[in-house]
Amino acid sequence: MDKGSLIRTVVLIVALINQFLVVFGKSPLPVENELIEQLISAGFTFVASIVAWFRNNYVTTKGDLQKKVLQSQGLLK
């Protein structure tokens, strides 16, 4: 696993743990207002999920070309 993938995976895991803590009423962030805390947590999880999905999938034209090259070299199924 390359450095970028590792960082994205760790950030996503932290975001999901944070989200679960908020759901169960634990306060991982020092915010007084519960609604603000939930919005921050949900936003963090959303951004981390989108970045991890986008970077690990072939969703752009460049990514599609990369996938074709990898397949032609037998490096991808």
Short mmCIF file of C-alpha atoms in Angstrom, two decimals:
data_model
loop_
_atom_site.label_atom_id
_atom_site.label_comp_id
_atom_site.label_asym_id
_atom_site.label_seq_id
_atom_site.Cartn_x
_atom_site.Cartn_y
_atom_site.Cartn_z
CA MET A 1 0.00 0.00 0.00
CA ASP A 2 1.41 3.39 -0.94
CA LYS A 3 1.67 6.33 1.46
CA GLY A 4 -1.37 8.17 0.07
CA SER A 5 -3.62 5.12 0.34
CA LEU A 6 -2.46 4.51 3.89
CA ILE A 7 -3.16 8.11 4.91
CA ARG A 8 -6.63 8.07 3.28
CA THR A 9 -7.44 4.77 5.00
CA VAL A 10 -6.35 6.03 8.42
CA VAL A 11 -8.32 9.29 8.02
CA LEU A 12 -11.42 7.34 6.98
CA ILE A 13 -11.08 4.99 9.98
CA VAL A 14 -10.70 7.95 12.36
CA ALA A 15 -13.75 9.63 10.79
CA LEU A 16 -15.84 6.48 11.17
CA ILE A 17 -14.75 5.98 14.79
CA ASN A 18 -15.60 9.62 15.48
CA GLN A 19 -19.02 9.15 13.87
CA PHE A 20 -19.76 6.07 15.98
CA LEU A 21 -18.75 7.91 19.16
CA VAL A 22 -21.12 10.76 18.32
CA VAL A 23 -23.96 8.32 17.59
CA PHE A 24 -23.50 6.70 21.01
CA GLY A 25 -23.42 10.04 22.83
CA LYS A 26 -19.70 10.28 23.48
CA SER A 27 -18.06 13.62 22.81
CA PRO A 28 -14.77 13.23 20.93
CA LEU A 29 -14.71 16.95 20.10
CA PRO A 30 -14.72 19.72 22.74
CA VAL A 31 -17.92 21.37 21.41
CA GLU A 32 -20.75 22.38 23.74
CA ASN A 33 -23.63 22.29 21.24
CA GLU A 34 -24.64 18.73 20.32
CA LEU A 35 -26.02 19.70 16.90
CA ILE A 36 -22.78 21.48 15.95
CA GLU A 37 -20.80 18.43 17.07
CA GLN A 38 -22.96 16.11 14.95
CA LEU A 39 -22.65 18.36 11.91
CA ILE A 40 -18.86 18.56 12.25
CA SER A 41 -18.60 14.80 12.68
CA ALA A 42 -20.91 14.06 9.74
CA GLY A 43 -19.05 16.55 7.54
CA PHE A 44 -15.68 15.04 8.46
CA THR A 45 -16.94 11.53 7.69
CA PHE A 46 -18.53 12.66 4.41
CA VAL A 47 -15.37 14.39 3.17
CA ALA A 48 -13.10 11.51 4.21
CA SER A 49 -15.40 9.00 2.49
CA ILE A 50 -15.63 10.97 -0.76
CA VAL A 51 -11.87 11.51 -0.93
CA ALA A 52 -11.15 7.82 -0.23
CA TRP A 53 -13.72 6.74 -2.83
CA PHE A 54 -12.58 9.21 -5.49
CA ARG A 55 -8.87 8.47 -5.10
CA ASN A 56 -9.29 4.68 -5.09
CA ASN A 57 -11.61 4.42 -8.10
CA TYR A 58 -11.34 5.26 -11.77
CA VAL A 59 -13.96 8.05 -11.95
CA THR A 60 -12.17 10.60 -14.14
CA THR A 61 -11.09 10.46 -17.77
CA LYS A 62 -7.46 10.25 -16.65
CA GLY A 63 -8.35 7.42 -14.28
CA ASP A 64 -10.11 5.55 -17.07
CA LEU A 65 -6.97 5.82 -19.22
CA GLN A 66 -4.84 4.60 -16.32
CA LYS A 67 -7.14 1.62 -15.86
CA LYS A 68 -6.86 0.71 -19.55
CA VAL A 69 -3.06 0.88 -19.42
CA LEU A 70 -2.97 -1.30 -16.30
CA GLN A 71 -5.29 -3.82 -17.92
CA SER A 72 -3.21 -3.91 -21.11
CA GLN A 73 -0.10 -4.66 -19.03
CA GLY A 74 -1.91 -7.45 -17.15
CA LEU A 75 -1.66 -5.58 -13.84
CA LEU A 76 -5.41 -5.28 -13.34
CA LYS A 77 -8.29 -7.69 -13.81
#
